N, CA and C of each residue as an Amber inpcrd file, in Angstrom:
protein
   468
   7.6250000 -15.1990000  19.4000000   7.0330000 -15.1100000  18.3830000
   8.5080000 -14.9630000  17.0770000   8.8810000 -15.9910000  16.5670000
  10.0220000 -16.1530000  15.8100000   9.7600000 -15.2500000  14.7320000
   9.9260000 -14.0890000  14.0970000   9.6370000 -13.9540000  12.7840000
  10.7480000 -13.6900000  11.8360000  10.5620000 -14.3660000  10.5810000
  11.2500000 -14.4500000   9.4050000  11.2080000 -13.0610000   8.1690000
  12.6560000 -13.2770000   7.9920000  12.2340000 -11.7530000   6.7650000
  11.5000000 -12.9860000   5.4180000  11.1540000 -14.0420000   5.3880000
  10.4190000 -14.9020000   4.3310000   9.4980000 -14.6500000   4.1190000
   9.0390000 -15.3610000   5.7530000   7.2380000 -14.7080000   5.6190000
   7.1640000 -13.0210000   5.2070000   7.3420000 -12.0300000   5.6750000
   7.3370000 -10.6170000   5.4520000   7.1400000  -9.9820000   4.1660000
   8.7250000 -11.0160000   3.2100000   9.4820000 -10.4700000   1.4120000
   7.5160000 -11.4070000   1.2400000   7.2250000 -12.1740000   1.3980000
   5.8480000 -12.6510000   0.8390000   4.7750000 -12.3450000   1.0700000
   4.8250000 -11.7860000   2.2540000   3.5420000 -11.2040000   2.8470000
   3.4530000  -9.8510000   2.0250000   4.2250000  -9.5950000   2.0600000
   4.2600000  -7.7540000   1.3680000   3.4210000  -8.2330000  -0.2810000
   3.9040000  -9.1570000  -0.4120000   3.4890000  -9.0400000  -1.8430000
   1.5870000 -10.5390000  -2.0900000   0.8820000 -10.2450000  -1.1840000
   0.0660000 -11.2540000  -0.7250000  -0.0650000 -12.9290000  -0.8140000
   1.3690000 -13.2290000  -1.2080000   1.5140000 -14.4290000  -1.5000000
   0.6960000 -15.5320000   0.0850000   0.1890000 -16.4780000  -1.3040000
  -1.2580000 -17.2450000  -0.8940000  -2.4600000 -16.9590000   0.2470000
  -2.4290000 -15.7210000  -0.2530000  -3.4450000 -15.2990000   0.6620000
  -4.2470000 -14.2620000  -0.3210000  -3.7040000 -13.1600000  -1.1660000
  -4.6290000 -12.4220000  -2.2320000  -3.6530000 -11.9330000  -3.4600000
  -4.1770000 -10.9960000  -4.0540000  -3.5290000 -10.4500000  -4.9990000
  -2.7220000  -9.7860000  -4.7610000  -1.0150000  -9.7920000  -5.4710000
  -0.2420000  -9.0350000  -4.9300000  -0.7280000  -7.2790000  -4.9710000
   0.0870000  -6.5600000  -4.3380000  -0.2090000  -5.1700000  -4.0270000
  -0.0870000  -4.5930000  -5.8170000   0.5100000  -5.2950000  -6.5340000
   1.3360000  -4.3600000  -7.3420000   0.7370000  -4.7230000  -8.5360000
  -0.1040000  -6.5130000  -8.4020000  -0.1830000  -6.6850000  -9.8380000
  -1.9470000  -6.1730000  -9.6410000  -2.3660000  -5.6110000  -8.6590000
  -3.8910000  -5.4310000  -8.6630000  -4.1530000  -4.0460000  -9.2930000
  -2.8990000  -3.2350000  -9.8640000  -3.3880000  -2.6670000 -10.4960000
  -3.0540000  -3.0040000 -12.2600000  -2.0140000  -3.8330000 -12.0540000
  -2.1800000  -4.2710000 -13.9420000  -2.9150000  -3.9680000 -14.5070000
  -2.8360000  -3.3430000 -16.1010000  -4.1000000  -3.0390000 -16.8460000
  -4.8500000  -2.2900000 -16.4000000  -5.2140000  -1.2010000 -15.4320000
  -6.1050000  -0.6430000 -14.8390000  -5.8900000   1.1310000 -15.6890000
  -6.5240000   1.1990000 -16.9250000  -6.5090000   2.2620000 -17.7490000
  -6.3150000   3.8040000 -16.5080000  -5.9200000   4.2710000 -16.7920000
  -5.0860000   5.4640000 -16.3650000  -6.6850000   6.4680000 -15.9230000
  -7.5350000   6.4090000 -16.8240000  -8.6620000   6.7700000 -16.6390000
  -9.8530000   6.7160000 -15.6630000 -10.1130000   4.9530000 -15.9490000
 -10.8270000   4.5160000 -14.7140000  -9.8940000   3.8770000 -13.4690000
  -9.0760000   5.0140000 -12.9050000  -8.6240000   5.1610000 -11.9070000
  -9.4710000   6.1460000 -10.9160000  -9.9920000   6.9830000 -11.1150000
 -10.6680000   7.7980000 -10.6170000 -12.6600000   7.1900000 -10.5520000
 -12.8320000   6.2170000 -11.0590000 -13.8230000   6.2390000 -11.2190000
 -14.5340000   5.6600000  -9.6680000 -15.5400000   5.8900000  -9.1450000
 -16.3360000   5.2030000  -8.0570000 -17.0750000   4.5860000  -8.4640000
 -17.9930000   3.7050000  -8.2330000 -19.1310000   2.9670000  -7.5670000
 -19.9040000   3.6060000  -7.1580000 -21.0990000   3.8090000  -7.5210000
 -22.3090000   4.0970000  -6.3930000 -21.7320000   3.4880000  -4.8950000
 -21.9380000   4.2730000  -4.0430000 -21.9030000   4.0180000  -2.0770000
 -20.7960000   3.6440000  -2.0160000 -19.7230000   4.0120000  -3.1970000
 -18.0920000   3.6410000  -2.8310000 -17.0950000   4.8500000  -2.0510000
 -17.2950000   5.0910000  -1.0740000 -16.3300000   6.0600000  -0.6500000
 -14.8630000   6.4330000  -1.4240000 -14.1040000   6.0690000  -2.4270000
 -12.8120000   5.8580000  -2.4490000 -12.7970000   5.2480000  -3.8030000
 -11.9090000   6.2290000  -4.4740000 -11.5030000   5.3320000  -6.0060000
 -10.4020000   4.4110000  -5.6920000  -9.8790000   4.0210000  -6.7180000
  -8.4290000   3.5200000  -7.1290000  -7.3210000   4.7420000  -6.8740000
  -7.7850000   5.5450000  -7.5800000  -6.5480000   7.0810000  -6.9210000
  -6.2390000   7.0070000  -5.9850000  -7.3350000   7.1290000  -4.9990000
  -7.6680000   7.8050000  -3.3900000  -6.7270000   6.4930000  -2.9120000
  -7.5150000   5.4120000  -3.0260000  -7.0550000   4.3730000  -2.2980000
  -5.7420000   3.9060000  -2.2950000  -4.6130000   3.9460000  -4.0450000
  -3.5620000   4.2860000  -3.8480000  -2.6610000   5.0290000  -3.4530000
  -3.2550000   6.6870000  -3.2700000  -2.4720000   7.4100000  -2.8420000
  -2.2870000   7.2420000  -0.8330000  -3.4630000   6.6340000  -0.8980000
  -3.7320000   6.4750000   1.0070000  -2.4490000   5.3390000   0.7560000
  -2.7020000   4.9780000   0.3880000  -1.6820000   3.2760000   0.8930000
   0.1210000   3.7370000   1.0190000   0.1000000   4.3620000  -0.1600000
   1.7670000   5.5640000  -0.2980000   1.8830000   6.3260000   0.6660000
   0.5860000   6.8520000   1.6170000   0.6810000   7.9150000   2.3080000
   1.0490000   6.8660000   3.5830000   0.7170000   6.1820000   4.1290000
   1.1300000   5.5680000   5.2260000   2.1780000   4.4170000   4.8670000
   3.2050000   3.8210000   3.5900000   3.2150000   2.8380000   3.4110000
   4.5700000   4.0490000   3.5710000   4.8380000   5.3960000   3.1810000
   5.8410000   6.2310000   3.6680000   6.0350000   6.5140000   4.7650000
   4.9690000   6.6460000   5.9680000   4.7750000   7.0370000   7.0220000
   5.7450000   5.7630000   7.5930000   5.4890000   4.5720000   7.9270000
   5.8830000   3.5820000   8.3780000   7.2690000   3.3640000   7.9210000
   7.9730000   3.6430000   6.5630000   9.2150000   3.5250000   6.2550000
   9.8580000   4.3160000   6.6430000   9.3550000   5.4700000   7.3040000
  10.4800000   6.5320000   7.5320000  10.5820000   6.2300000   9.3840000
   9.8570000   5.6050000   9.6750000   9.9330000   4.7760000  11.1980000
  10.8130000   3.3800000  11.3110000  11.0720000   2.8190000  10.4930000
  11.7220000   1.5780000  10.0650000  13.5470000   2.1820000  10.1210000
  13.0860000   4.2560000   8.9720000  14.7960000   4.4880000   8.7560000
  14.9560000   5.0420000   9.5450000  14.4350000   4.9660000  10.6960000
  14.9410000   6.0250000  12.0980000  14.4630000   7.2840000  12.0840000
  13.0390000   7.5480000  11.3700000  13.0750000   8.7890000  11.7350000
  11.5170000   9.0090000  12.1760000  10.6880000  10.0410000  12.4510000
   9.6040000   9.6460000  13.6610000   8.4070000  10.5810000  12.9270000
   8.1910000  10.2950000  12.2500000   6.9500000  10.9600000  11.0880000
   6.1560000  11.7410000  12.1810000   5.0900000  12.6680000  11.1320000
   4.2630000  13.2160000  11.9280000   3.1520000  12.5160000  11.8080000
   2.1440000  11.8640000  12.7610000   1.1490000  11.5060000  12.5220000
   0.1120000  12.6500000  12.2550000  -1.0490000  11.9530000  10.8020000
  -2.0650000  12.9470000  10.9810000  -2.8290000  13.5220000  11.9460000
  -2.8710000  14.7180000  12.2360000  -3.8100000  14.8300000  13.3350000
  -5.6730000  13.9740000  12.6290000  -6.1820000  14.2510000  11.7700000
  -7.1140000  12.9800000  11.2350000  -7.3230000  12.3530000  10.0860000
  -8.4740000  11.0640000  10.3020000  -7.2800000  10.2830000   9.4190000
  -8.0160000  10.5760000   7.9800000  -9.1180000  11.7900000   7.5400000
  -8.7930000  12.1090000   6.6420000  -7.7560000  12.5090000   6.0230000
  -6.9320000  13.0710000   6.6460000  -5.8830000  13.9330000   6.3860000
  -4.4500000  13.0690000   5.6230000  -5.0320000  11.2690000   5.6190000
  -4.0620000  10.9540000   5.1060000  -4.9000000  10.3070000   3.4940000
  -6.3290000  11.2380000   2.9590000  -6.6960000  10.2880000   2.1800000
  -6.6580000  12.0820000   0.8600000  -6.1570000  11.3470000  -0.6380000
  -6.5220000  13.2130000  -1.3190000  -7.6970000  12.9510000  -1.2850000
  -7.6130000  14.7680000  -1.5020000  -9.1150000  15.0680000  -2.1170000
  -9.3810000  14.9140000  -3.8390000  -8.2180000  14.6500000  -4.3830000
  -8.4140000  14.3210000  -5.7580000  -8.8190000  12.8090000  -6.2610000
  -9.7440000  12.4170000  -6.8620000 -10.3330000  11.5110000  -7.1270000
  -9.9780000  10.9150000  -7.9800000  -9.2080000  11.2830000  -9.3560000
  -8.6060000  10.8000000 -10.2430000  -7.2790000  11.3670000 -10.7390000
  -6.3030000  10.6600000 -11.2270000  -5.2110000  11.4980000 -11.8680000
  -5.5030000  12.2940000 -12.6640000  -4.5890000  13.4390000 -13.2530000
  -5.0120000  14.2920000 -14.0110000  -4.6430000  14.1240000 -15.1750000
  -3.4300000  13.0730000 -15.4910000  -3.3070000  12.5700000 -16.8910000
  -1.9640000  11.2160000 -16.6290000  -2.2870000  10.7240000 -17.9920000
  -1.4120000   9.3620000 -17.4350000   0.3740000   8.8200000 -16.6050000
   0.7480000  10.1210000 -17.2430000   2.3800000   9.8570000 -16.1610000
   2.0240000  10.6550000 -14.6770000   1.3360000  11.2310000 -14.0640000
   0.6420000  11.1140000 -12.9680000   0.3290000   9.8480000 -12.6320000
  -0.8400000   9.1900000 -13.0380000  -0.8060000   7.7760000 -12.9620000
   0.6040000   6.8370000 -12.3900000   1.1730000   6.2750000 -14.1130000
   2.3060000   5.5250000 -13.7730000   3.1940000   6.1580000 -13.1280000
   3.8370000   7.7160000 -12.3540000   4.6060000   7.9460000 -11.4250000
   4.0850000   7.3300000 -10.3240000   2.8250000   7.7940000  -9.9340000
   2.2480000   7.1740000  -8.6230000   2.8450000   5.6840000  -8.2700000
   1.8930000   5.2670000  -9.8330000   2.7180000   3.3090000  -9.4090000
   3.9450000   3.6250000  -9.3310000   4.8910000   4.1540000  -9.7230000
   6.3910000   3.9380000  -9.6660000   6.6050000   3.9120000  -7.9560000
   6.1930000   5.1670000  -7.8920000   6.4360000   5.2150000  -6.2100000
   6.1630000   4.4650000  -5.1930000   4.7870000   3.9640000  -5.5830000
   3.7910000   2.4170000  -4.4830000   5.1840000   1.6440000  -4.7720000
   5.5740000   1.3270000  -6.0360000   6.4280000   0.0200000  -6.0360000
   7.7390000   0.2480000  -5.5130000   7.7370000   1.5280000  -5.4860000
   9.4500000   1.6670000  -5.1080000   9.6310000   1.4580000  -3.4150000
   8.0420000   2.4090000  -2.5620000   7.7120000   1.5620000  -1.1040000
   8.0440000   0.3770000  -1.0920000   7.5450000  -0.1580000  -1.6720000
   7.0860000  -1.4390000  -1.4950000   8.6470000  -2.3660000  -1.6830000
   9.9360000  -1.9000000  -2.4780000  10.7090000  -2.3560000  -2.7450000
  11.7480000  -2.2060000  -1.4260000  11.4260000  -1.1450000  -0.5300000
  12.1560000  -0.8960000   0.1570000  12.0180000  -1.3710000   1.4600000
   9.9280000  -1.5250000   1.8040000  10.2050000  -2.4240000   2.9990000
   9.9430000  -4.0770000   2.5010000  11.0490000  -4.5950000   1.4820000
  11.4910000  -5.8450000   1.5380000  12.8430000  -5.6070000   1.7170000
  13.6140000  -5.2180000   1.5290000  15.0480000  -4.4960000   1.7310000
  14.5990000  -4.0230000   3.7610000  13.7390000  -3.8330000   4.6070000
  13.7080000  -3.3550000   5.6130000  13.6680000  -4.9870000   6.1500000
  12.6530000  -5.8050000   5.4720000  12.2120000  -7.0520000   5.7590000
  13.2710000  -8.1510000   6.0860000  14.7170000  -7.8140000   5.7840000
  15.9660000  -8.5590000   5.5500000  16.4380000  -7.9880000   6.8960000
  16.4070000  -6.9600000   7.0440000  17.0430000  -6.7060000   8.5030000
  16.4480000  -7.2720000   9.7500000  17.0050000  -7.0840000  10.8800000
  16.4360000  -7.9170000  12.1380000  15.8350000  -7.2360000  12.5430000
  14.6450000  -7.7130000  12.8320000  13.2490000  -7.6140000  12.6070000
  12.5970000  -7.8350000  14.3130000  13.7710000  -8.0310000  15.0700000
  13.2280000  -7.3560000  16.1560000  14.1800000  -5.8330000  17.0950000
  14.7360000  -5.8250000  16.0220000  15.3520000  -4.5670000  16.8140000
  13.8030000  -3.3040000  16.5390000  13.9620000  -2.6920000  17.8580000
  13.0110000  -1.6070000  18.6250000  13.0430000  -0.3810000  17.5710000
  12.4110000  -0.0060000  16.4030000  12.2050000   1.0510000  15.5350000
  11.5210000   2.4170000  16.2110000  10.5590000   1.8240000  17.0250000
   9.6430000   2.8210000  17.7300000   9.5910000   2.7680000  19.1340000
  10.4970000   3.5950000  19.9700000  10.7670000   3.0210000  21.0960000
   9.7560000   3.6970000  21.9180000   8.8200000   5.0000000  21.7210000
   7.7830000   5.4370000  22.2900000   6.1670000   3.6260000  22.7080000
   6.2270000   3.4260000  20.8580000   5.1920000   2.3680000  21.6060000
   5.6800000   0.9210000  21.3850000   7.0490000   1.2460000  21.8110000
   7.9370000  -0.2730000  21.4330000   7.5890000  -1.2020000  20.5770000
   7.4760000  -0.2800000  19.4090000   7.0200000  -1.5880000  18.1020000
   8.3540000  -1.6710000  17.5020000   9.0250000  -3.1590000  17.0290000
   9.5890000  -3.6830000  16.5740000   9.5640000  -3.2040000  14.9930000
  11.2480000  -3.8010000  14.4580000  10.8410000  -3.7510000  12.5320000
   9.6370000  -4.8010000  12.2630000   9.8060000  -5.5590000  12.4630000
   8.6950000  -7.1180000  12.1590000   7.3560000  -5.9900000  12.5180000
   7.3120000  -5.9190000  13.7180000   5.9270000  -4.9940000  14.1200000
   5.4430000  -4.1810000  13.0450000   5.7440000  -3.3140000  12.7330000
   5.5830000  -2.1810000  11.6680000   5.3910000  -2.5930000  10.4560000
   6.4370000  -3.6470000  10.2090000   6.1060000  -4.2080000   9.3200000
   4.5640000  -5.2750000   8.5410000   4.9870000  -5.5580000   9.6060000
   3.5920000  -6.4340000  10.0190000   1.9650000  -5.4260000   9.7980000
   2.3870000  -4.5940000  10.4300000   1.2190000  -3.4710000  10.3000000
   0.9830000  -2.6920000   8.6690000   2.5390000  -2.4260000   7.8300000
   1.8530000  -2.3020000   6.6840000   1.5920000  -3.1380000   5.8350000
   2.4050000  -4.4640000   6.1670000   1.7700000  -5.5830000   5.3730000
   0.1620000  -5.8130000   5.4760000  -0.1860000  -5.8800000   6.8860000
  -2.1510000  -5.8200000   7.0620000  -2.6300000  -4.3010000   5.9190000
  -2.4610000  -3.0500000   6.3950000  -3.2760000  -1.8950000   5.6270000
  -2.7790000  -2.2980000   4.0740000  -1.8440000  -2.6160000   3.5260000
  -1.5600000  -2.7880000   2.2660000  -2.7650000  -4.1310000   1.5640000
  -2.8800000  -5.0910000   2.5290000  -3.4930000  -6.2590000   2.0730000
  -4.9960000  -5.8730000   2.2300000  -5.6010000  -4.8610000   2.7120000
  -6.6760000  -4.3780000   3.4750000  -7.4180000  -3.9150000   1.5620000
  -6.2870000  -2.6380000   1.7880000  -6.4080000  -2.3710000   0.5280000
  -6.1710000  -2.7120000  -0.8380000  -5.5970000  -3.5220000  -0.9580000
  -5.5270000  -4.3020000  -2.5770000  -7.0050000  -5.0510000  -2.5120000
  -7.3930000  -5.8900000  -1.1890000  -8.5120000  -6.0280000  -1.6510000
  -9.6920000  -5.4440000  -1.6730000 -10.1520000  -4.1830000  -1.1520000
 -10.8210000  -2.8530000  -1.7140000 -10.4590000  -2.8480000  -2.9870000
  -9.5420000  -2.8340000  -4.1750000  -9.0960000  -2.0130000  -5.5610000
  -9.4730000  -3.1100000  -6.0440000  -9.5960000  -4.3860000  -5.8350000
  -9.9790000  -5.7320000  -6.8740000 -11.4920000  -5.5740000  -6.6670000
 -12.1540000  -5.3330000  -5.5350000 -13.6240000  -5.0740000  -5.3630000
 -13.8340000  -4.1390000  -6.1130000 -13.4740000  -2.8260000  -6.4750000
 -13.5150000  -1.5340000  -7.3050000 -13.3730000  -1.7610000  -8.2520000
 -12.1460000  -2.3760000  -9.0770000 -11.7680000  -2.8400000 -10.5140000
 -13.1270000  -4.1500000 -10.6890000 -13.8420000  -4.8190000 -10.0240000
 -14.7340000  -5.4430000 -10.3480000 -15.9540000  -4.6540000 -10.9050000
 -16.3820000  -3.7220000 -10.0610000 -17.6540000  -3.3840000  -9.3360000
 -17.9720000  -2.2300000 -10.9490000 -16.1300000  -1.5860000 -11.2970000
 -15.9260000  -0.4560000 -13.0920000 -15.5510000  -1.6180000 -13.9730000
 -15.8680000  -3.0370000 -13.9880000 -15.5930000  -3.7920000 -14.9590000
 -14.2670000  -3.9030000 -16.0400000 -13.1190000  -3.3910000 -14.9590000
 -12.1530000  -3.6910000 -15.0320000 -11.3430000  -4.5400000 -13.7860000
 -11.6830000  -6.1020000 -14.2520000 -11.4970000  -6.9230000 -13.7460000
 -11.0010000  -8.0380000 -14.5830000 -10.2250000  -9.2620000 -14.5940000
  -9.5500000  -9.3280000 -14.2760000  -8.4230000  -8.5140000 -14.6720000
  -6.9620000  -8.7050000 -14.1040000  -5.7760000  -8.0890000 -14.7290000
  -5.6090000  -8.8160000 -16.2300000  -4.6500000  -8.2960000 -16.7100000
  -4.5790000  -8.7180000 -18.0650000  -3.8720000  -9.8900000 -18.2340000
  -3.3520000 -10.3830000 -17.5470000  -1.9480000 -11.2680000 -17.0110000
  -2.6280000 -12.7580000 -16.4120000  -3.8420000 -12.5780000 -16.1140000
  -4.5610000 -13.4310000 -15.1870000  -5.4970000 -14.7790000 -16.4770000
């Protein structure tokens, strides 16, 4: 299968599939990022931090490093349900967008280059995993925002 950087650059932003992972946070007030609807296991804040954890994990592989895999899944989730202040929220959103930009830059490189020799995964494989993970959680965030009456984003 021939992979293209175009596929990944668009896919990282949900092109023609779902809301852009950056846009899903647009207009969400920082005070609401910690709201957890009834029977919902996570807040938007927790999901955002979980997304950053795994985004950084895969970016480390893409940059030739071998990150430490968490022993348990819950180790990739923060205990805090909400940001403590507005700048913590905006700084964390910036960190996520910065990582997404780094992934876009990785998508412009040789997608068939082996980046995880132990599991024989290529740059394209790692980007596809990151893209699917972000897509999954972007959908969760959109749903949570609907449940807390913070949807749609203002620009829609």
